[in-house]
CSV table of C-alpha atoms in Angstrom, one decimal:
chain,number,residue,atom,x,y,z
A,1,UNK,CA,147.8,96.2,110.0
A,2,UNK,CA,146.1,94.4,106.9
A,3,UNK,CA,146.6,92.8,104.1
A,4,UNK,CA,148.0,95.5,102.3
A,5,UNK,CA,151.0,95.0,104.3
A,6,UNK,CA,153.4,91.9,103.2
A,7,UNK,CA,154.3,89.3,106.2
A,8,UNK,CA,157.9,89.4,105.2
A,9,UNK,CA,159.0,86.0,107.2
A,10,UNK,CA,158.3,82.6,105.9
A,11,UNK,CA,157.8,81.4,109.8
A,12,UNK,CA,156.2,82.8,113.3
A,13,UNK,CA,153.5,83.4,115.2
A,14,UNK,CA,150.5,85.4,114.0
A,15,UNK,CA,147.0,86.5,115.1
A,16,UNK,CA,145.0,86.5,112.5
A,17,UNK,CA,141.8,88.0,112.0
A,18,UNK,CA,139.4,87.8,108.6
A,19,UNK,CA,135.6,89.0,108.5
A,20,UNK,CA,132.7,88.3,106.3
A,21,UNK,CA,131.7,90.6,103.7
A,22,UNK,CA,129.2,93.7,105.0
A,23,UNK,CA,129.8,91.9,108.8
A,24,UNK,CA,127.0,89.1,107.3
A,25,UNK,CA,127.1,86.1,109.8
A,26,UNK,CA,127.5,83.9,107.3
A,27,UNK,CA,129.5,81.3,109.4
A,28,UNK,CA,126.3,81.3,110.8
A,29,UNK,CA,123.5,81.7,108.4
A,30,UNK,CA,125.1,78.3,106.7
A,31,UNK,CA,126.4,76.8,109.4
A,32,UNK,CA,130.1,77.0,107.8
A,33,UNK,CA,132.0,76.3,111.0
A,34,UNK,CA,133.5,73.3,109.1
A,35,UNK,CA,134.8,75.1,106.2
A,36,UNK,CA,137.5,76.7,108.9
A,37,UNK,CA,138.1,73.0,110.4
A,38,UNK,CA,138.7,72.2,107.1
A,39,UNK,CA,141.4,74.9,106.2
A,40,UNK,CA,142.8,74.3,109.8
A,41,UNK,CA,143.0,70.9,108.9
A,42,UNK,CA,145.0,71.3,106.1
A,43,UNK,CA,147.4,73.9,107.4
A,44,UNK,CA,148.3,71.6,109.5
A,45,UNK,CA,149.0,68.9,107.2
A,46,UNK,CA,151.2,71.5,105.4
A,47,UNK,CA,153.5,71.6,109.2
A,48,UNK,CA,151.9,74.5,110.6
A,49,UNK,CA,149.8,74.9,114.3
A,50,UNK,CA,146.3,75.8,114.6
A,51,UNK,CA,147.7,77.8,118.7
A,52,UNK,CA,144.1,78.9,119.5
A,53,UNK,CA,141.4,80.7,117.7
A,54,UNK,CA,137.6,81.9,117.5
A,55,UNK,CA,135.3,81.1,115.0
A,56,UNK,CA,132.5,84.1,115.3
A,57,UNK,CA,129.2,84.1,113.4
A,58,UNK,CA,130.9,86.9,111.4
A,59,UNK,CA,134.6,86.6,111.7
A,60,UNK,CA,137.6,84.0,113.0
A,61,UNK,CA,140.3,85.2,115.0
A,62,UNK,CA,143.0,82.6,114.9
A,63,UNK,CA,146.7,82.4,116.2
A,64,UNK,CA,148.5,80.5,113.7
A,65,UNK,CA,152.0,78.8,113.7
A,66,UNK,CA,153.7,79.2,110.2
A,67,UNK,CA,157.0,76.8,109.8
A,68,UNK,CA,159.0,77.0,106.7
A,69,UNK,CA,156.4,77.9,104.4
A,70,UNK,CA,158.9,76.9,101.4
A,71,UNK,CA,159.1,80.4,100.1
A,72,UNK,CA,154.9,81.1,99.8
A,73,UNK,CA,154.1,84.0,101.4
A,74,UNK,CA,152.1,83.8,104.7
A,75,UNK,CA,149.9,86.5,102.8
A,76,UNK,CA,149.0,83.9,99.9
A,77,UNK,CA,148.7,81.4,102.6
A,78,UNK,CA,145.8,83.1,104.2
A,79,UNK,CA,143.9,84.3,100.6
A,80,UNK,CA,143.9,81.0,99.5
A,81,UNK,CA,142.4,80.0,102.9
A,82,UNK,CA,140.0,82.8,102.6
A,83,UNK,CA,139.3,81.6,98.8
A,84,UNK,CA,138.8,77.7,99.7
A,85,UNK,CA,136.6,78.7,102.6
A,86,UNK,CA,134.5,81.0,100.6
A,87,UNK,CA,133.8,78.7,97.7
A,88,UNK,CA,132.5,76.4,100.2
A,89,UNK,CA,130.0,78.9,102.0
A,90,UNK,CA,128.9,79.8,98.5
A,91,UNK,CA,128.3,76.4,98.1
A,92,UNK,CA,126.2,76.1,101.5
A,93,UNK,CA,124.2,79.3,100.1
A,94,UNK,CA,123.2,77.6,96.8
A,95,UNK,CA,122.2,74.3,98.8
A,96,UNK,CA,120.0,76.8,101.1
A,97,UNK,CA,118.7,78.3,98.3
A,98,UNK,CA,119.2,81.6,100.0
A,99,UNK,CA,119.4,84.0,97.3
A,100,UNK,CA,118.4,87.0,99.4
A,101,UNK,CA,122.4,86.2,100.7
A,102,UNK,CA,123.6,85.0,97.6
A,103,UNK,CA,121.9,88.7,96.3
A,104,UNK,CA,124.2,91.0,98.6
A,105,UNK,CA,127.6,89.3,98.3
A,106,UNK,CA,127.2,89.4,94.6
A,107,UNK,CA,126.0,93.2,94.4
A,108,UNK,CA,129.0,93.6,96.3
A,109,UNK,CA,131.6,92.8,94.0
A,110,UNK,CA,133.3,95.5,92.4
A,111,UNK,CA,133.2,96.5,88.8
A,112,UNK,CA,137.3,95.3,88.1
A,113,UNK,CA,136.6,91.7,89.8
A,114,UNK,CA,133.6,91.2,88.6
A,115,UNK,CA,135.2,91.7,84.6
A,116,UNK,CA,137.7,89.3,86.1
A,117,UNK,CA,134.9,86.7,86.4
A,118,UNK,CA,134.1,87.0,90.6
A,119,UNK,CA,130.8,86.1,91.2
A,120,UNK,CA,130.6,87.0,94.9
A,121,UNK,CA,132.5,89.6,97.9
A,122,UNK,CA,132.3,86.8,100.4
A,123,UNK,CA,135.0,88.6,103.1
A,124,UNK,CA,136.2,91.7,103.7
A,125,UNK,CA,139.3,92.3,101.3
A,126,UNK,CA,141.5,92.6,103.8
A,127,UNK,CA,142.6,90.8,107.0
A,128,UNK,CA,144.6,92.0,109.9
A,129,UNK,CA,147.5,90.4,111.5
A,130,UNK,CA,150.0,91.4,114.2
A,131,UNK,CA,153.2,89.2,114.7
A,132,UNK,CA,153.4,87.4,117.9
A,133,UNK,CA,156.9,88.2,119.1
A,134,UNK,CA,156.7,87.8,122.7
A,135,UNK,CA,155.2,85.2,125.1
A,136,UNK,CA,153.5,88.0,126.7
A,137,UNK,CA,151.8,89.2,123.8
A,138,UNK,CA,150.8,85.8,122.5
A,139,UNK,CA,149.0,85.2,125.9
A,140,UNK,CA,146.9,88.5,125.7
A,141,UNK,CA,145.6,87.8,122.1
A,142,UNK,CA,144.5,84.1,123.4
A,143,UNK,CA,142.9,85.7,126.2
A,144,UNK,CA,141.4,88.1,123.5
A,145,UNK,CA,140.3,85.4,120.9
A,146,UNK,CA,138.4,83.6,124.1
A,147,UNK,CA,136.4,86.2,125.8
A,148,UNK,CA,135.2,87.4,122.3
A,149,UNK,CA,132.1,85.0,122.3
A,150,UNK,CA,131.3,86.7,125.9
A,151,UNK,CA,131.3,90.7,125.4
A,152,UNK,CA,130.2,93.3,123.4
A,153,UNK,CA,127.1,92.8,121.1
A,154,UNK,CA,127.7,89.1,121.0
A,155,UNK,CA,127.2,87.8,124.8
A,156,UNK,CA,127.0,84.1,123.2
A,157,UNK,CA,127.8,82.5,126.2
A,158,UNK,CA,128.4,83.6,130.1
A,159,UNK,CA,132.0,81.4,130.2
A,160,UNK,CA,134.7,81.6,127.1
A,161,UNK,CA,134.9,77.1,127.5
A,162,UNK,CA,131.0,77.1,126.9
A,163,UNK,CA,131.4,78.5,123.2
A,164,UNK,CA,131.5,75.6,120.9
A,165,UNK,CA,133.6,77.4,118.3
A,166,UNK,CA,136.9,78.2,119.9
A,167,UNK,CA,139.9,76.8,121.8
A,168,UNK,CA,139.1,77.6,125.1
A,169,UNK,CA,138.0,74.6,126.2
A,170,UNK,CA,140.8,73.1,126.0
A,171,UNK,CA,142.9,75.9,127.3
A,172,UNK,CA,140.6,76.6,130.3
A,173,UNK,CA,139.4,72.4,131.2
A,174,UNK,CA,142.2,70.3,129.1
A,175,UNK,CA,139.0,69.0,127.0
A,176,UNK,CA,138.5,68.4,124.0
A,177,UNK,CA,136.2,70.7,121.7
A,178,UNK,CA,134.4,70.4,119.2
A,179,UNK,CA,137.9,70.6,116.9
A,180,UNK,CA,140.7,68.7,117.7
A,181,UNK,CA,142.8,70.5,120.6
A,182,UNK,CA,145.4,73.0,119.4
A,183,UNK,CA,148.7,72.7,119.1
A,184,UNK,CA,151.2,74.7,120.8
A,185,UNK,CA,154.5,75.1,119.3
A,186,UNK,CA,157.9,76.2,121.0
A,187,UNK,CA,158.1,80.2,122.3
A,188,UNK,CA,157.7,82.9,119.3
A,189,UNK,CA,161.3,84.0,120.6
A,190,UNK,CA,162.9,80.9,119.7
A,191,UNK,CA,162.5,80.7,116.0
């Protein structure tokens, strides 16, 4: 499921997944890691739980905790995370001076946006989300989120704890990362 389908609930339990634009590692190539602290950071202040998540060179998997949202739409929610977050890798870019970058997410604007005043495509225009509605469930896609560092193409580290972006450390050892430890909020059945 994407964007293009509304979270109807103002509260719950979501896995949340966003990618860069054309699969570009730009997490990576700026070393933006701190622009997703950031937005975790302020979800959080807003009464919401950062439950586990992933930050990839070219995508974040996060479960997040939504609590009375006060009628904003857990869509909005997550495009104005996407926006914040992207206005500060842009930012990163122009520091780097990395235009080659800066070149490809601006060609990939398209023609309606770019009359709208977008400069640059820095994610994917979508993002994918499945409810949490079930303990069960909820376990599997932490499990998923912290062996992603550790298969496919990426093989980033041998154990999930050993990949400095992620909450598995704390799930797996009870240390803390390199972000403060998530927080766990009641069962997804007890809203």
């Amino acid at each position: 499921m994407s964007v293009r389908k509304e979270i109807t609930e103002y509260s719950g339990i979501y896995f949340i997944t966003f990618t860069c634009c054309q699969w570009l590692p730009l997490f990576e190539i700026c070393n933006g890691y701190d622009s997703i602290y950031k937005w975790f950071d302020y979800l959080k202040r807003k009464g919401h739980y950062i439950t586990g998540y992933v930050i990839m060179p070219n995508h974040i998997h996060a479960l997040l905790a939504f609590r009375n949202t006060q009628g904003q739409s857990i869509n909005a929610i997550i495009g104005n995370g996407k926006r914040f977050i992207a206005y500060e890798l842009i930012a990163k870019l122009k520091e780097q001076a990395n235009d080659d970058i800066l070149d490809k997410l601006s060609s990939s604007v398209k023609k309606n946006e770019r009359l709208r005043g977008k400069l640059h495509e820095v994610f994917e225009p979508s993002f994918d989300w499945k409810e949490c509605s079930s303990d069960k469930f909820l376990q599997q896609k932490l499990n998923y989120i912290h062996e992603n560092p550790c298969r496919g193409k990426w093989n980033l580290v041998q154990q999930s704890q050993d990949y400095m972006h992620s909450s598995a450390q704390y799930y797996i050892s009870g240390n803390q990362g390199i972000y403060l430890r998530p927080c766990w909020c009641s069962s997804p059945t007890s809203r």
